[in-house]
């Protein structure tokens, strides 16, 4: 039972400190929808999603109203489409994305993830067809999200896939040039992708998951920032303990919502992802938490250490609150979605190189970063390879969500709106990585992979 004091603290977190449940995500298996006829397969996909998720949005809205807890997004994740579409006798996988888009809109959700492929050790023909379809599929649909896993600690890094993804991102940016390359905001390239991630754009329903499942992603940078204001000048031991206690309270809210959604939808409860997911709103920033620890501006020396403390303390507090913590769980640093990160990048304190260093100690990776529209495909591929190497060697999930904005140069600002915010165009190194990327093949798995 919650004490009266805990209830009052939770009310204060919601009313004054931007606490929300970022997403209720229903994962749905589409494996049984595979069919040799692509139209039949797409029809089965539409029917399966709309049947399972028809009550997801009204249920989420009812829980939010009854408990007074804001639930920002309702989302769906599905089995990686490359696996489902492999049986279809077609060269064109774009209709599968259209079926996902249509089904998601019928259900009224905000996003659907799973137009995905897992190619960490090599690509099947179905994987190649799906990757080839990504630019057109994401340009023509509104709420479909895509991800490709190009590496893992066990398998190494598929550099052929890395090279292909650099060009794919460029092609997608060109197809959505009228929206400053917005399509790239719906595409993530992973290393060590997880099967139960509720956050977009990288969510998909893993093959080890049940027929359907409810996963919840919480948020709360504003709550942590507020808590740290009460321990100004205190030692890092006190800072860590304060973050842990705050993360505990945040996660309990997510657990409550997840269990209630699971019961009402008659769907197994999967996990709570306790990641601190920022928004462009003032007071809801991970960067401001780091600055509250004593940094003049996010990105200056000490930022990586501060982020390491934050990420670890969030996880320690969260696992005490729930035995079902999963997904990514930590602290996100999506530049365009974080008011403090935007300010730091605009001031020149937060560069691509510094962001890469920060990804060694936090959740995910180089996220929602706008780069010049003329950035070569091989440079994008090399950035992906660098980030995948960090994930592979450190046995953690890393990802890249870069947006090469057509016609934009360093110093410009691109406006996306909503939760995606705005992004200052950041510089990439002018020196070529062409010969490196052209080698192809596979970067072998590190010694850490041999754990049996």
Short mmCIF file of C-alpha atoms in Angstrom, two decimals:
data_model
loop_
_atom_site.label_atom_id
_atom_site.label_comp_id
_atom_site.label_asym_id
_atom_site.label_seq_id
_atom_site.Cartn_x
_atom_site.Cartn_y
_atom_site.Cartn_z
CA UNK A 1 0.00 0.00 0.00
CA UNK A 2 1.11 3.56 -0.72
CA UNK A 3 1.39 5.85 2.29
CA UNK A 4 -0.37 9.23 2.34
CA UNK A 5 3.02 10.93 2.01
CA UNK A 6 3.89 8.85 -1.07
CA UNK A 7 0.54 9.68 -2.64
CA UNK A 8 1.11 13.40 -2.09
CA UNK A 9 4.62 13.16 -3.53
CA UNK A 10 3.24 11.43 -6.63
CA UNK A 11 0.56 14.12 -7.08
CA UNK A 12 3.25 16.78 -6.83
CA UNK A 13 5.42 14.97 -9.39
CA UNK A 14 2.54 14.92 -11.87
CA UNK A 15 1.22 18.44 -11.25
CA UNK A 16 4.48 20.36 -10.98
CA UNK A 17 7.41 18.24 -12.21
CA UNK A 18 6.32 16.89 -15.62
CA UNK A 19 5.96 13.25 -14.54
CA UNK A 20 4.11 11.21 -17.12
CA UNK A 21 3.83 7.73 -18.50
CA UNK A 22 5.41 8.29 -21.89
CA UNK A 23 3.82 5.28 -23.55
CA UNK A 24 1.69 2.19 -23.19
CA UNK A 25 2.91 -0.07 -25.98
CA UNK A 26 1.13 -3.25 -27.00
CA UNK A 27 3.44 -5.79 -28.61
CA UNK A 28 1.73 -8.09 -31.12
CA UNK A 29 3.13 -11.21 -32.77
CA UNK A 30 2.51 -11.35 -36.53
CA UNK A 31 4.30 -14.63 -37.18
CA UNK A 32 1.06 -16.42 -38.01
CA UNK A 33 0.28 -13.77 -40.65
CA UNK A 34 2.99 -15.01 -43.02
CA UNK A 35 1.56 -16.02 -46.41
CA UNK A 36 2.87 -16.56 -49.93
CA UNK A 37 0.32 -14.09 -51.29
CA UNK A 38 1.44 -10.59 -50.18
CA UNK A 39 -2.10 -9.15 -50.25
CA UNK A 40 -3.36 -11.97 -48.06
CA UNK A 41 -0.47 -11.44 -45.66
CA UNK A 42 -1.21 -7.70 -45.45
CA UNK A 43 -4.90 -8.36 -44.84
CA UNK A 44 -4.04 -10.79 -42.05
CA UNK A 45 -1.67 -8.23 -40.51
CA UNK A 46 -4.38 -5.55 -40.55
CA UNK A 47 -6.96 -7.90 -39.04
CA UNK A 48 -4.61 -9.15 -36.31
CA UNK A 49 -3.53 -5.67 -35.19
CA UNK A 50 -7.01 -4.13 -35.23
CA UNK A 51 -8.47 -7.08 -33.32
CA UNK A 52 -5.83 -7.16 -30.59
CA UNK A 53 -5.38 -3.40 -30.15
CA UNK A 54 -8.90 -2.11 -30.73
CA UNK A 55 -9.31 -1.15 -27.05
CA UNK A 56 -5.76 0.05 -26.39
CA UNK A 57 -6.39 3.77 -26.81
CA UNK A 58 -9.71 4.00 -24.89
CA UNK A 59 -8.22 1.88 -22.11
CA UNK A 60 -5.20 4.14 -21.83
CA UNK A 61 -7.40 7.22 -21.77
CA UNK A 62 -9.62 5.71 -19.09
CA UNK A 63 -6.65 4.84 -16.86
CA UNK A 64 -5.19 8.33 -17.29
CA UNK A 65 -8.51 9.91 -16.31
CA UNK A 66 -9.21 7.64 -13.36
CA UNK A 67 -5.71 7.72 -11.85
CA UNK A 68 -4.86 11.29 -12.83
CA UNK A 69 -1.63 10.13 -14.48
CA UNK A 70 -0.86 11.60 -17.92
CA UNK A 71 -0.27 8.90 -20.54
CA UNK A 72 1.27 10.71 -23.47
CA UNK A 73 1.33 8.03 -26.18
CA UNK A 74 -0.35 4.73 -26.99
CA UNK A 75 1.71 2.65 -29.37
CA UNK A 76 1.95 -0.74 -31.04
CA UNK A 77 5.03 -2.83 -31.79
CA UNK A 78 4.97 -5.87 -34.07
CA UNK A 79 7.18 -8.76 -35.12
CA UNK A 80 10.00 -7.56 -37.43
CA UNK A 81 8.30 -7.41 -40.81
CA UNK A 82 11.29 -8.93 -42.60
CA UNK A 83 10.44 -12.19 -40.78
CA UNK A 84 6.72 -12.02 -41.59
CA UNK A 85 7.12 -10.95 -45.21
CA UNK A 86 9.78 -13.54 -46.04
CA UNK A 87 7.14 -16.05 -47.17
CA UNK A 88 5.48 -13.56 -49.54
CA UNK A 89 6.20 -13.92 -53.24
CA UNK A 90 6.98 -10.28 -53.93
CA UNK A 91 9.92 -7.94 -54.39
CA UNK A 92 8.08 -4.96 -52.90
CA UNK A 93 7.61 -4.71 -49.14
CA UNK A 94 6.11 -1.19 -49.13
CA UNK A 95 2.53 -2.59 -49.01
CA UNK A 96 3.39 -4.16 -45.64
CA UNK A 97 4.21 -0.68 -44.27
CA UNK A 98 0.95 0.66 -45.66
CA UNK A 99 -0.95 -2.16 -43.93
CA UNK A 100 0.75 -1.27 -40.62
CA UNK A 101 -0.07 2.42 -41.09
CA UNK A 102 -3.70 1.69 -41.90
CA UNK A 103 -4.12 -0.66 -38.94
CA UNK A 104 -2.47 1.75 -36.51
CA UNK A 105 -4.69 4.61 -37.63
CA UNK A 106 -7.77 2.42 -37.26
CA UNK A 107 -6.73 1.72 -33.66
CA UNK A 108 -6.00 5.41 -33.07
CA UNK A 109 -2.45 4.94 -31.75
CA UNK A 110 0.35 7.47 -32.12
CA UNK A 111 3.00 5.19 -33.66
CA UNK A 112 3.54 1.61 -34.76
CA UNK A 113 7.01 0.08 -34.78
CA UNK A 114 8.35 -3.06 -36.37
CA UNK A 115 9.07 -2.36 -40.03
CA UNK A 116 12.34 -3.91 -39.04
CA UNK A 117 15.11 -6.36 -39.86
CA UNK A 118 17.69 -8.15 -37.71
CA UNK A 119 20.91 -8.42 -39.73
CA UNK A 120 23.68 -8.51 -37.14
CA UNK A 121 25.30 -11.59 -38.69
CA UNK A 122 24.15 -11.31 -42.29
CA UNK A 123 21.20 -10.44 -44.49
CA UNK A 124 18.56 -12.73 -45.96
CA UNK A 125 16.80 -11.80 -49.18
CA UNK A 126 13.83 -10.70 -47.09
CA UNK A 127 16.09 -8.41 -45.04
CA UNK A 128 17.48 -6.84 -48.21
CA UNK A 129 14.00 -6.29 -49.60
CA UNK A 130 12.84 -4.65 -46.39
CA UNK A 131 15.84 -2.32 -46.19
CA UNK A 132 15.35 -1.41 -49.85
CA UNK A 133 11.73 -0.52 -49.07
CA UNK A 134 12.48 1.72 -46.07
CA UNK A 135 12.87 5.07 -47.90
CA UNK A 136 9.59 4.78 -49.80
CA UNK A 137 7.75 3.09 -46.93
CA UNK A 138 8.57 5.75 -44.34
CA UNK A 139 8.07 8.59 -46.81
CA UNK A 140 4.58 7.39 -47.77
CA UNK A 141 3.31 6.44 -44.30
CA UNK A 142 2.66 8.72 -41.36
CA UNK A 143 3.13 6.74 -38.15
CA UNK A 144 5.16 3.67 -39.15
CA UNK A 145 8.60 3.40 -37.53
CA UNK A 146 11.50 1.26 -38.68
CA UNK A 147 14.63 -0.22 -37.15
CA UNK A 148 17.53 -2.35 -38.34
CA UNK A 149 19.86 -4.18 -35.96
CA UNK A 150 23.33 -4.29 -37.57
CA UNK A 151 25.44 -5.69 -34.73
CA UNK A 152 25.58 -7.47 -31.41
CA UNK A 153 28.12 -8.51 -28.81
CA UNK A 154 27.60 -12.13 -29.86
CA UNK A 155 27.75 -11.65 -33.62
CA UNK A 156 29.96 -8.62 -34.24
CA UNK A 157 29.05 -5.90 -36.72
CA UNK A 158 27.70 -6.56 -40.22
CA UNK A 159 29.57 -3.85 -42.13
CA UNK A 160 27.73 -4.63 -45.37
CA UNK A 161 24.50 -3.75 -43.57
CA UNK A 162 26.14 -0.67 -42.04
CA UNK A 163 27.16 0.57 -45.49
CA UNK A 164 23.66 -0.08 -46.80
CA UNK A 165 22.04 1.82 -43.95
CA UNK A 166 24.14 4.93 -44.58
CA UNK A 167 22.76 5.11 -48.11
CA UNK A 168 19.26 4.23 -46.92
CA UNK A 169 19.25 7.17 -44.51
CA UNK A 170 20.41 9.51 -47.28
CA UNK A 171 17.70 8.22 -49.62
CA UNK A 172 15.01 8.59 -46.96
CA UNK A 173 16.12 12.15 -46.22
CA UNK A 174 15.87 13.00 -49.92
CA UNK A 175 12.36 11.52 -50.17
CA UNK A 176 11.22 13.69 -47.25
CA UNK A 177 13.22 16.79 -48.19
CA UNK A 178 10.08 18.93 -48.07
CA UNK A 179 9.95 18.13 -44.33
CA UNK A 180 13.68 18.62 -43.63
CA UNK A 181 14.33 14.87 -43.84
CA UNK A 182 11.69 14.11 -41.21
CA UNK A 183 11.39 10.49 -42.36
CA UNK A 184 14.77 9.78 -40.75
CA UNK A 185 13.25 10.55 -37.34
CA UNK A 186 11.27 7.31 -37.75
CA UNK A 187 14.34 5.12 -38.44
CA UNK A 188 16.81 3.72 -35.90
CA UNK A 189 19.95 1.65 -36.54
CA UNK A 190 20.75 -0.57 -33.57
CA UNK A 191 23.46 -2.69 -32.05
CA UNK A 192 22.19 -5.17 -29.43
CA UNK A 193 18.53 -4.26 -30.02
CA UNK A 194 16.19 -5.51 -27.29
CA UNK A 195 12.92 -7.37 -27.88
CA UNK A 196 10.75 -5.49 -25.37
CA UNK A 197 11.51 -1.82 -25.99
CA UNK A 198 8.31 0.29 -25.76
CA UNK A 199 9.91 3.47 -27.12
CA UNK A 200 9.83 4.61 -30.74
CA UNK A 201 11.25 4.64 -33.23
CA UNK A 202 13.05 1.43 -32.28
CA UNK A 203 10.25 -0.70 -30.85
CA UNK A 204 9.54 -4.15 -32.28
CA UNK A 205 7.96 -7.29 -30.84
CA UNK A 206 10.71 -9.88 -30.42
CA UNK A 207 10.34 -13.51 -31.42
CA UNK A 208 10.89 -14.53 -27.80
CA UNK A 209 7.86 -12.54 -26.67
CA UNK A 210 4.32 -13.90 -26.11
CA UNK A 211 1.44 -13.58 -28.58
CA UNK A 212 0.69 -10.11 -27.21
CA UNK A 213 2.08 -8.11 -24.31
CA UNK A 214 1.84 -4.74 -22.58
CA UNK A 215 5.06 -2.79 -22.05
CA UNK A 216 5.12 0.64 -20.42
CA UNK A 217 7.71 3.40 -20.72
CA UNK A 218 7.81 6.01 -17.97
CA UNK A 219 9.49 9.38 -17.95
CA UNK A 220 10.52 11.90 -15.34
CA UNK A 221 13.58 14.09 -15.97
CA UNK A 222 11.71 17.00 -14.38
CA UNK A 223 11.13 15.01 -11.20
CA UNK A 224 14.81 14.11 -10.87
CA UNK A 225 15.86 17.70 -11.61
CA UNK A 226 13.52 18.99 -8.91
CA UNK A 227 14.80 16.43 -6.38
CA UNK A 228 18.42 17.42 -6.97
CA UNK A 229 17.65 21.06 -6.27
CA UNK A 230 17.20 20.09 -2.64
CA UNK A 231 20.75 18.70 -2.33
CA UNK A 232 22.80 21.55 -3.80
CA UNK A 233 26.46 21.29 -2.85
CA UNK A 234 26.07 17.80 -1.37
CA UNK A 235 28.48 14.98 -2.21
CA UNK A 236 27.93 12.63 -5.12
CA UNK A 237 26.95 9.91 -2.65
CA UNK A 238 23.96 12.04 -1.68
CA UNK A 239 23.22 12.86 -5.33
CA UNK A 240 23.19 9.16 -6.26
CA UNK A 241 20.95 8.27 -3.32
CA UNK A 242 18.53 11.08 -4.20
CA UNK A 243 18.26 9.93 -7.82
CA UNK A 244 17.73 6.32 -6.71
CA UNK A 245 14.84 7.24 -4.40
CA UNK A 246 13.27 9.41 -7.08
CA UNK A 247 13.60 6.71 -9.74
CA UNK A 248 11.91 4.29 -7.34
CA UNK A 249 8.84 6.53 -7.08
CA UNK A 250 8.73 7.11 -10.85
CA UNK A 251 8.91 3.39 -11.58
CA UNK A 252 6.13 2.59 -9.11
CA UNK A 253 3.82 4.83 -11.11
CA UNK A 254 4.76 2.96 -14.30
CA UNK A 255 4.22 -0.39 -12.62
CA UNK A 256 0.76 0.67 -11.47
CA UNK A 257 -0.28 1.77 -14.96
CA UNK A 258 1.21 -1.31 -16.61
CA UNK A 259 -0.57 -3.74 -14.31
CA UNK A 260 -3.88 -1.95 -14.70
CA UNK A 261 -3.60 -1.83 -18.50
CA UNK A 262 -2.65 -5.50 -18.54
CA UNK A 263 -5.72 -6.43 -16.48
CA UNK A 264 -8.18 -4.37 -18.48
CA UNK A 265 -6.86 -5.51 -21.86
CA UNK A 266 -6.52 -9.15 -20.79
CA UNK A 267 -2.95 -9.05 -22.04
CA UNK A 268 0.19 -10.21 -20.20
CA UNK A 269 2.23 -7.50 -18.49
CA UNK A 270 5.73 -7.46 -19.93
CA UNK A 271 8.05 -4.78 -18.58
CA UNK A 272 8.40 -1.25 -17.30
CA UNK A 273 11.08 0.71 -19.12
CA UNK A 274 12.25 3.29 -16.60
CA UNK A 275 14.20 5.46 -19.03
CA UNK A 276 14.32 9.19 -18.38
CA UNK A 277 12.83 10.33 -21.70
CA UNK A 278 12.98 14.12 -22.08
CA UNK A 279 10.74 16.47 -24.04
CA UNK A 280 11.35 19.93 -25.52
CA UNK A 281 9.34 21.44 -22.62
CA UNK A 282 11.26 23.57 -20.16
CA UNK A 283 11.71 21.60 -16.93
CA UNK A 284 11.72 18.19 -18.59
CA UNK A 285 15.36 17.90 -19.63
CA UNK A 286 18.12 15.37 -18.93
CA UNK A 287 20.71 18.05 -19.74
CA UNK A 288 19.38 20.25 -16.94
CA UNK A 289 19.81 17.36 -14.48
CA UNK A 290 23.49 17.14 -15.41
CA UNK A 291 23.87 20.89 -15.03
CA UNK A 292 22.18 20.71 -11.62
CA UNK A 293 25.10 18.49 -10.56
CA UNK A 294 27.43 21.45 -11.09
CA UNK A 295 28.18 21.72 -14.80
CA UNK A 296 27.95 25.21 -16.30
CA UNK A 297 26.52 23.71 -19.48
CA UNK A 298 25.88 20.17 -20.69
CA UNK A 299 28.78 19.01 -22.83
CA UNK A 300 31.58 20.59 -20.82
CA UNK A 301 34.20 18.46 -19.07
CA UNK A 302 32.57 16.28 -16.43
CA UNK A 303 29.41 15.64 -18.45
CA UNK A 304 30.18 11.98 -19.14
CA UNK A 305 30.86 11.29 -15.46
CA UNK A 306 27.65 13.03 -14.40
CA UNK A 307 25.65 11.05 -16.95
CA UNK A 308 27.23 7.78 -15.78
CA UNK A 309 26.10 8.49 -12.22
CA UNK A 310 22.59 9.41 -13.37
CA UNK A 311 22.16 6.34 -15.56
CA UNK A 312 23.36 3.94 -12.86
CA UNK A 313 21.28 5.50 -10.09
CA UNK A 314 18.13 5.45 -12.22
CA UNK A 315 18.56 1.72 -12.82
CA UNK A 316 19.29 0.93 -9.17
CA UNK A 317 16.22 2.79 -8.00
CA UNK A 318 14.02 1.30 -10.70
CA UNK A 319 14.85 -2.33 -10.08
CA UNK A 320 13.90 -1.90 -6.42
CA UNK A 321 10.45 -0.71 -7.53
CA UNK A 322 9.63 -3.43 -10.03
CA UNK A 323 10.76 -6.98 -10.71
CA UNK A 324 9.84 -6.50 -14.37
CA UNK A 325 12.21 -3.74 -15.48
CA UNK A 326 13.28 -4.13 -19.10
CA UNK A 327 13.49 -2.35 -22.42
CA UNK A 328 16.32 0.16 -22.49
CA UNK A 329 16.01 1.69 -18.99
CA UNK A 330 18.40 4.52 -18.21
CA UNK A 331 18.73 8.09 -19.44
CA UNK A 332 18.07 9.13 -23.06
CA UNK A 333 19.96 11.97 -24.72
CA UNK A 334 17.95 12.78 -27.89
CA UNK A 335 19.24 16.21 -28.84
CA UNK A 336 16.18 17.66 -30.58
CA UNK A 337 13.82 16.31 -27.90
CA UNK A 338 15.60 17.86 -24.90
CA UNK A 339 15.41 21.61 -24.25
CA UNK A 340 18.74 21.64 -22.41
CA UNK A 341 20.51 19.56 -25.07
CA UNK A 342 19.22 21.91 -27.77
CA UNK A 343 20.60 24.92 -25.89
CA UNK A 344 23.96 23.21 -25.28
CA UNK A 345 24.29 22.17 -28.93
CA UNK A 346 23.37 25.68 -30.12
CA UNK A 347 26.03 27.13 -27.80
CA UNK A 348 28.67 24.80 -29.26
CA UNK A 349 29.23 22.96 -25.99
CA UNK A 350 27.64 19.72 -27.15
CA UNK A 351 29.31 18.30 -30.25
CA UNK A 352 28.86 15.02 -32.08
CA UNK A 353 32.12 13.72 -30.60
CA UNK A 354 31.04 14.58 -27.05
CA UNK A 355 27.66 12.97 -27.61
CA UNK A 356 29.42 9.80 -28.78
CA UNK A 357 31.47 9.74 -25.57
CA UNK A 358 28.30 10.18 -23.51
CA UNK A 359 26.66 7.20 -25.21
CA UNK A 360 29.26 4.94 -23.61
CA UNK A 361 27.53 5.39 -20.26
CA UNK A 362 23.83 5.97 -21.01
CA UNK A 363 20.86 4.44 -22.79
CA UNK A 364 20.71 4.07 -26.57
CA UNK A 365 23.07 6.38 -28.45
CA UNK A 366 23.29 9.20 -30.99
CA UNK A 367 19.63 10.09 -31.03
CA UNK A 368 17.70 12.73 -33.00
CA UNK A 369 20.79 14.55 -34.21
CA UNK A 370 20.48 16.76 -37.28
CA UNK A 371 23.50 16.87 -39.59
CA UNK A 372 24.10 18.77 -42.85
CA UNK A 373 22.08 17.53 -45.79
CA UNK A 374 25.18 16.98 -47.91
CA UNK A 375 26.76 14.56 -45.38
CA UNK A 376 28.07 11.63 -47.47
CA UNK A 377 26.42 8.24 -47.02
CA UNK A 378 29.74 6.67 -46.05
CA UNK A 379 30.18 9.25 -43.27
CA UNK A 380 26.77 8.29 -41.89
CA UNK A 381 27.77 4.62 -42.15
CA UNK A 382 31.02 5.29 -40.29
CA UNK A 383 29.11 7.07 -37.50
CA UNK A 384 26.82 4.02 -37.26
CA UNK A 385 29.88 1.74 -37.12
CA UNK A 386 31.45 3.77 -34.31
CA UNK A 387 28.26 3.65 -32.24
CA UNK A 388 27.72 -0.05 -32.93
CA UNK A 389 31.28 -0.74 -31.76
CA UNK A 390 30.54 0.98 -28.45
CA UNK A 391 27.49 -1.22 -27.97
CA UNK A 392 29.24 -4.40 -29.09
CA UNK A 393 32.29 -4.05 -26.84
CA UNK A 394 30.35 -2.80 -23.81
CA UNK A 395 27.52 -5.35 -24.13
CA UNK A 396 24.90 -2.61 -24.21
CA UNK A 397 22.27 -1.35 -26.61
CA UNK A 398 23.39 1.54 -28.77
CA UNK A 399 21.64 3.18 -31.69
CA UNK A 400 21.88 5.93 -34.26
CA UNK A 401 19.03 8.19 -35.36
CA UNK A 402 20.62 10.79 -37.60
CA UNK A 403 18.71 13.25 -39.76
CA UNK A 404 20.66 14.64 -42.73
CA UNK A 405 18.44 17.64 -43.45
CA UNK A 406 18.46 18.40 -47.20
CA UNK A 407 19.65 21.90 -47.99
CA UNK A 408 20.58 22.65 -44.40
CA UNK A 409 24.04 23.54 -43.11
CA UNK A 410 25.79 23.86 -39.75
CA UNK A 411 24.19 26.67 -37.75
CA UNK A 412 20.69 26.18 -39.14
CA UNK A 413 17.85 24.94 -36.95
CA UNK A 414 15.27 22.42 -38.07
CA UNK A 415 11.81 22.42 -36.48
CA UNK A 416 10.00 19.09 -36.17
CA UNK A 417 7.32 20.01 -33.64
CA UNK A 418 5.65 18.03 -30.88
CA UNK A 419 7.77 15.60 -28.88
CA UNK A 420 10.42 15.64 -31.63
CA UNK A 421 11.24 19.29 -30.93
CA UNK A 422 13.84 21.19 -32.93
CA UNK A 423 17.43 20.43 -33.77
CA UNK A 424 20.43 22.63 -34.49
CA UNK A 425 22.41 21.23 -37.45
CA UNK A 426 25.65 19.82 -36.06
CA UNK A 427 28.99 19.46 -37.76
CA UNK A 428 30.46 16.14 -38.86
CA UNK A 429 34.14 15.57 -39.59
CA UNK A 430 35.07 16.68 -43.11
CA UNK A 431 37.51 13.81 -43.61
CA UNK A 432 36.46 10.78 -45.64
CA UNK A 433 35.60 7.31 -44.35
CA UNK A 434 34.84 5.98 -47.83
CA UNK A 435 37.62 3.38 -48.03
CA UNK A 436 36.87 2.15 -44.51
CA UNK A 437 33.18 1.57 -45.21
CA UNK A 438 33.88 0.06 -48.64
CA UNK A 439 35.78 -2.87 -47.11
CA UNK A 440 32.52 -4.62 -46.18
CA UNK A 441 32.47 -7.96 -44.41
CA UNK A 442 32.02 -8.31 -40.67
CA UNK A 443 33.83 -6.84 -37.69
CA UNK A 444 34.27 -9.93 -35.47
CA UNK A 445 32.61 -10.27 -32.10
CA UNK A 446 34.81 -9.27 -29.15
CA UNK A 447 36.11 -11.62 -26.48
CA UNK A 448 33.20 -10.59 -24.26
CA UNK A 449 30.96 -12.71 -26.48
CA UNK A 450 32.55 -15.93 -25.22
CA UNK A 451 30.78 -16.17 -21.88
CA UNK A 452 29.62 -19.80 -21.89
#
